Amino acid sequence: MTGPATARVAPRLSFLDRCLPVWILAAMGAGLGLGRLVPGLGDGLAKVTVTGVSLPIALGLLVMMYPVLAKVRYDHLGTVTRDHRLLTPSLLLNWVLGPAMMFALAWLFLPDLPEYRTGLVIVGLARCIAMVIIWNDLAGGDREAAAVLVALNSVFQVIAFAGLGWFYLSVLPGWLGLDQTALDVSVWEIAQSVLIFLGIPLLAGYLTRRLGEKAKGRSWYEATLIPRIGPFALYGLLFTIVVLFALQGDAIASQPLDVARIALPLLVYFALMWAGSMALGRAAGLDHPRATTLAFTAAGNNFELAIAVAIATFGASSGQALAGVVGPLIEVPVLIGLVYVALAARRFFPPLADAPSAPVPEGSARA
């Protein structure tokens, strides 16, 4: 698939973003090596904890979440909420179909691996708030619509994540007669994790934007401050992955096919959610930019939050945490590929009435 639009996608990604799968793989390798070299690492990390999470990991998770939430334009919530052709499908896809599909795929592909299965369910509940804005920009999506949907998902996760987690992990398996191997997950355990690892950075991100724009204006905030703090999300993610794989080195080395088994339902999930959402947007009469935004915000997941909740609820050395870490390893290259598919799909949409689809601004895709 070639052409001027697709040829410019990779160069517009920053070096950090373009090589993210490489950094994740390198962090995994570094973690495995560190676990072998430092036998008492787990005990050392467990000495100081925050809500059951070791302090270094907790700090890494908070650093990982904060820059993402500082990018959201919270003052544009009303812009998209009036467009029911976009808002209603987005809410249904993100909070009804997406979690249900991941639940079904997790049970279908991992019936004998309850820890990994639970980790995938948590990934399905953690709706997109992060790098989806990058993929949306590159694919010619509606940037403002994406920012508003990201903001809505951020707020909605604080309210709904704990209840949905309890429902999908404890209640629904019992209703369906599925063996959940005596999993005991309380609403409070999940809510506590969400309030700490999403609530704190959400408040910090909101205050950063509000005070930063008030002091120096939006242009300075988005052109100067955001590029400075943005890379820290990746640094926090890589640090967390190093520690997780250091703690899980023995389990991974003894069962190398587990990562592949976790990856397969993720691949199916991303493909079905993206293609189905794009088709739904076309059927609902959305133009290409907004249909693209609908597809990427429905297919993407907030793997930062999924990792944080899995660690806080089940422990850093759990299979649930490993499943969360595999998420970005699979999601990043898949969604980059779907950027090209989205650009090619323009031919199936009618041209915009007012103006042609605006090209993605040149320069860094981080916004």
XYZ file of C-alpha atoms in Angstrom:
367
model
C 0.000 0.000 0.000
C 1.775 3.107 -1.181
C 1.117 6.733 -1.994
C 2.024 10.203 -0.760
C -0.234 10.011 2.294
C 1.003 6.664 3.503
C 4.628 7.447 2.717
C 4.580 10.310 5.207
C 3.181 8.332 8.157
C 6.409 6.899 9.554
C 8.459 10.128 9.307
C 5.762 12.070 11.207
C 6.082 9.712 14.179
C 8.739 10.823 16.623
C 11.746 8.536 16.975
C 10.464 7.316 20.360
C 7.008 6.501 18.987
C 8.258 4.918 15.768
C 10.481 2.479 17.652
C 8.131 1.793 20.576
C 7.856 -1.982 19.936
C 11.672 -2.131 19.897
C 11.900 -0.277 23.220
C 9.305 -2.587 24.772
C 11.183 -5.681 23.612
C 14.456 -4.199 24.893
C 12.839 -3.432 28.263
C 11.564 -7.003 28.465
C 15.052 -8.341 27.754
C 16.636 -5.988 30.282
C 14.097 -7.044 32.892
C 14.745 -10.737 32.302
C 18.491 -10.162 32.602
C 18.092 -8.072 35.744
C 15.953 -10.757 37.372
C 18.699 -13.287 36.784
C 21.463 -11.032 38.116
C 19.625 -9.785 41.230
C 17.971 -12.769 42.979
C 16.554 -10.731 45.888
C 14.990 -8.044 43.728
C 11.395 -9.026 44.523
C 11.914 -8.869 48.274
C 13.617 -5.505 47.968
C 10.800 -4.017 45.924
C 8.209 -5.301 48.390
C 9.691 -3.530 51.421
C 7.953 -0.201 50.724
C 4.481 -0.398 49.214
C 1.562 1.858 48.252
C -1.795 0.022 48.411
C 0.059 -3.248 47.933
C 2.225 -1.952 45.063
C 5.944 -1.427 45.589
C 6.824 2.257 45.742
C 9.168 2.227 42.692
C 6.498 0.565 40.544
C 3.803 2.917 41.870
C 5.911 5.941 40.929
C 6.574 4.461 37.494
C 2.855 3.952 36.917
C 1.976 7.501 37.967
C 4.719 8.960 35.756
C 3.390 6.809 32.897
C -0.174 8.128 33.231
C 0.399 11.833 33.931
C 1.701 13.137 30.541
C -1.104 11.394 28.664
C -3.757 13.115 30.758
C -1.990 16.474 30.573
C -2.541 16.403 26.772
C -6.338 16.196 26.945
C -8.283 19.368 26.081
C -10.835 19.264 28.869
C -12.581 22.459 27.772
C -13.858 20.821 24.569
C -16.142 18.269 26.198
C -19.237 19.960 24.777
C -17.977 19.982 21.181
C -18.627 16.336 20.421
C -21.338 15.561 22.966
C -23.835 17.297 20.653
C -22.971 14.951 17.770
C -25.034 11.909 18.711
C -24.032 10.061 15.528
C -20.503 9.957 16.958
C -21.066 10.004 20.723
C -23.676 7.244 20.993
C -21.742 4.635 18.939
C -18.545 5.571 20.798
C -20.108 4.969 24.211
C -21.655 1.672 23.099
C -18.433 0.440 21.488
C -16.206 1.467 24.395
C -18.314 0.513 27.372
C -20.607 -2.274 26.128
C -19.215 -4.084 23.080
C -15.466 -3.697 23.738
C -15.370 -5.199 27.256
C -17.836 -7.932 26.256
C -15.756 -8.873 23.195
C -12.512 -9.070 25.174
C -14.258 -11.169 27.834
C -15.478 -13.597 25.159
C -12.092 -13.793 23.405
C -10.249 -14.290 26.702
C -12.431 -17.263 27.598
C -12.304 -18.631 24.059
C -8.521 -18.525 23.662
C -7.377 -18.949 27.283
C -9.857 -21.300 29.004
C -7.041 -23.062 30.883
C -5.030 -19.951 31.887
C -7.146 -17.987 34.385
C -4.496 -15.409 35.338
C -3.795 -14.368 31.758
C -7.499 -14.482 30.982
C -8.237 -12.111 33.852
C -5.443 -9.803 32.681
C -6.987 -9.618 29.201
C -10.403 -8.803 30.668
C -8.799 -5.905 32.550
C -7.186 -4.706 29.299
C -10.619 -4.769 27.659
C -12.066 -2.603 30.434
C -9.305 0.004 30.188
C -10.585 2.140 27.341
C -8.357 4.326 25.207
C -7.019 7.578 26.605
C -3.413 7.587 25.449
C -1.603 7.007 22.157
C -4.857 6.781 20.206
C -4.539 10.519 19.573
C -1.294 9.844 17.700
C -2.785 7.114 15.499
C -5.893 9.229 14.902
C -3.776 12.171 13.732
C -1.712 10.043 11.382
C -4.818 8.448 9.864
C -6.479 11.799 9.089
C -9.025 11.571 11.906
C -10.813 14.438 13.620
C -8.365 15.639 16.266
C -10.865 17.599 18.365
C -13.361 14.743 18.327
C -10.612 12.348 19.445
C -9.561 14.686 22.260
C -13.136 14.948 23.519
C -13.754 11.190 23.373
C -10.467 10.633 25.212
C -11.536 13.111 27.901
C -14.932 11.429 28.243
C -13.305 8.005 28.531
C -10.922 9.337 31.179
C -13.765 10.651 33.327
C -15.978 7.632 32.699
C -13.240 5.220 33.739
C -12.987 6.833 37.157
C -16.739 6.289 37.598
C -17.345 2.926 35.913
C -14.139 0.878 35.827
C -14.460 -0.677 39.287
C -18.071 -1.757 38.819
C -17.432 -3.196 35.362
C -14.336 -4.996 36.615
C -16.278 -6.629 39.421
C -19.068 -7.580 36.987
C -16.826 -9.167 34.342
C -14.409 -10.825 36.770
C -16.752 -12.068 39.485
C -20.428 -11.821 38.545
C -20.751 -12.679 34.838
C -18.639 -15.890 34.946
C -20.917 -17.178 37.705
C -24.064 -16.334 35.726
C -22.678 -18.194 32.705
C -21.575 -21.190 34.762
C -17.887 -20.610 33.984
C -15.199 -21.770 36.382
C -13.346 -18.684 37.568
C -11.119 -20.724 39.932
C -12.429 -19.025 43.074
C -11.375 -15.546 41.983
C -12.189 -13.078 44.753
C -12.167 -9.519 43.448
C -13.957 -6.764 45.328
C -15.239 -3.554 43.829
C -13.214 -1.610 46.375
C -9.897 -3.229 45.405
C -10.351 -2.220 41.790
C -11.801 1.201 42.672
C -8.849 1.947 44.930
C -6.412 1.144 42.114
C -8.340 3.309 39.635
C -8.636 6.241 42.047
C -4.894 6.204 42.726
C -3.421 5.377 39.339
C -5.986 7.201 37.203
C -7.525 9.741 39.589
C -4.249 11.273 40.769
C -2.693 11.744 37.295
C -6.074 12.864 35.920
C -6.250 15.636 38.506
C -2.591 16.505 37.964
C -3.025 16.578 34.176
C -6.127 18.758 34.404
C -4.440 21.239 36.767
C -1.292 21.308 34.651
C -3.244 22.247 31.538
C -5.478 24.743 33.313
C -2.648 26.537 35.123
C -0.214 26.278 32.203
C -2.658 27.761 29.693
C -3.684 30.457 32.163
C -0.068 31.467 32.702
C 1.312 31.323 29.127
C -1.505 30.405 26.756
C -2.481 27.279 24.810
C 0.067 27.731 22.045
C 2.960 27.699 24.502
C 1.416 24.823 26.464
C 0.994 22.517 23.470
C 4.073 23.562 21.493
C 6.553 23.818 24.374
C 5.428 22.123 27.591
C 3.716 19.024 26.178
C 6.736 17.961 24.052
C 8.887 18.263 27.184
C 6.752 16.125 29.485
C 5.307 13.768 26.824
C 8.256 11.336 26.628
C 7.992 10.633 30.364
C 4.941 8.468 29.649
C 7.189 6.144 27.655
C 9.944 6.283 30.279
C 7.450 5.289 32.980
C 6.085 2.465 30.823
C 9.544 1.071 30.028
C 10.640 1.297 33.671
C 7.521 -0.610 34.735
C 8.100 -3.270 32.077
C 11.711 -3.761 33.177
C 10.639 -4.327 36.784
C 7.735 -6.603 35.842
C 9.886 -8.840 33.686
C 12.606 -8.899 36.316
C 10.035 -10.277 38.745
C 8.553 -12.733 36.226
C 11.719 -13.942 34.552
C 11.514 -17.541 35.772
C 7.858 -17.952 34.810
C 8.440 -16.488 31.332
C 11.562 -18.559 30.683
C 9.755 -21.764 31.644
C 6.638 -20.991 29.546
C 7.706 -18.999 26.460
C 4.554 -19.857 24.502
C 2.350 -18.064 27.015
C 3.156 -14.669 25.509
C 2.087 -15.955 22.078
C -1.163 -17.284 23.512
C -1.889 -13.910 25.128
C -1.074 -12.130 21.860
C -3.517 -14.089 19.687
C -6.817 -12.892 21.267
C -5.397 -9.362 21.348
C -4.767 -9.466 17.594
C -8.298 -10.689 16.944
C -9.739 -8.052 19.262
C -7.958 -5.096 17.639
C -8.886 -6.236 14.123
C -12.569 -6.841 14.884
C -13.070 -3.707 16.965
C -11.374 -1.407 14.444
C -12.998 -2.819 11.308
C -16.429 -3.058 12.901
C -16.238 0.493 14.261
C -15.112 1.905 10.918
C -17.987 0.148 9.143
C -20.443 1.361 11.784
C -19.248 4.942 11.344
C -19.738 4.697 7.585
C -23.220 3.246 8.036
C -24.122 6.003 10.525
C -23.264 8.663 7.930
C -20.083 9.943 9.553
C -17.425 11.490 7.321
C -14.024 9.837 7.060
C -12.294 11.909 9.799
C -14.966 11.154 12.407
C -15.398 7.515 11.377
C -11.626 7.143 11.713
C -11.755 8.701 15.170
C -14.570 6.352 16.155
C -12.566 3.328 14.971
C -9.302 4.187 16.731
C -10.892 5.273 20.010
C -12.920 2.033 20.071
C -10.025 -0.289 19.165
C -7.348 1.295 21.355
C -6.900 0.456 25.017
C -5.399 2.239 27.983
C -2.709 -0.337 28.690
C -1.147 1.979 31.280
C -4.245 1.724 33.461
C -4.600 -2.013 32.797
C -1.041 -2.605 33.999
C -1.594 -0.408 37.053
C -4.829 -2.159 38.078
C -3.377 -5.632 37.481
C -0.331 -4.881 39.614
C -2.273 -3.192 42.413
C -4.940 -5.911 42.547
C -2.996 -9.092 41.820
C 0.689 -8.242 42.316
C 3.652 -7.343 40.126
C 4.643 -10.979 39.571
C 1.139 -12.124 38.598
C 0.011 -13.488 35.262
C -2.530 -10.674 35.138
C 0.297 -8.121 35.128
C 2.133 -10.008 32.383
C -0.992 -9.998 30.210
C -1.202 -6.227 30.663
C 2.408 -5.793 29.568
C 1.882 -7.853 26.408
C -0.932 -5.430 25.467
C 1.215 -2.522 24.192
C 3.649 -4.914 22.525
C 0.801 -6.092 20.280
C -1.308 -2.933 20.097
C 1.375 -0.544 18.873
C 2.406 -2.309 15.627
C -1.191 -3.354 14.877
C -2.576 0.177 15.175
C 0.306 1.580 13.138
C -0.702 -0.841 10.384
C -4.336 0.224 10.719
C -3.273 3.842 10.099
C -2.444 2.833 6.535
C -5.722 0.952 6.204
C -7.620 4.040 7.387
C -5.873 6.241 4.817
C -6.745 3.802 2.058
C -10.381 3.685 3.249
C -10.940 7.341 2.310
C -12.163 6.223 -1.108
C -15.215 4.588 0.513
C -16.406 7.835 2.110
C -18.031 10.798 0.387
C -15.911 13.980 0.270
C -16.472 16.556 3.002
C -19.077 19.155 2.124
C -17.155 22.172 3.402
C -13.578 21.272 2.606
C -11.415 18.306 1.832
C -10.054 16.285 4.714
C -7.347 18.297 6.363
C -3.927 16.693 6.186
C -2.218 15.807 9.402
C 0.028 18.674 10.518
C 3.670 18.116 9.853
C 6.012 17.629 12.778
C 5.716 15.533 15.896
C 2.533 13.520 16.179
C 2.497 13.958 19.947
C -0.311 16.364 20.767
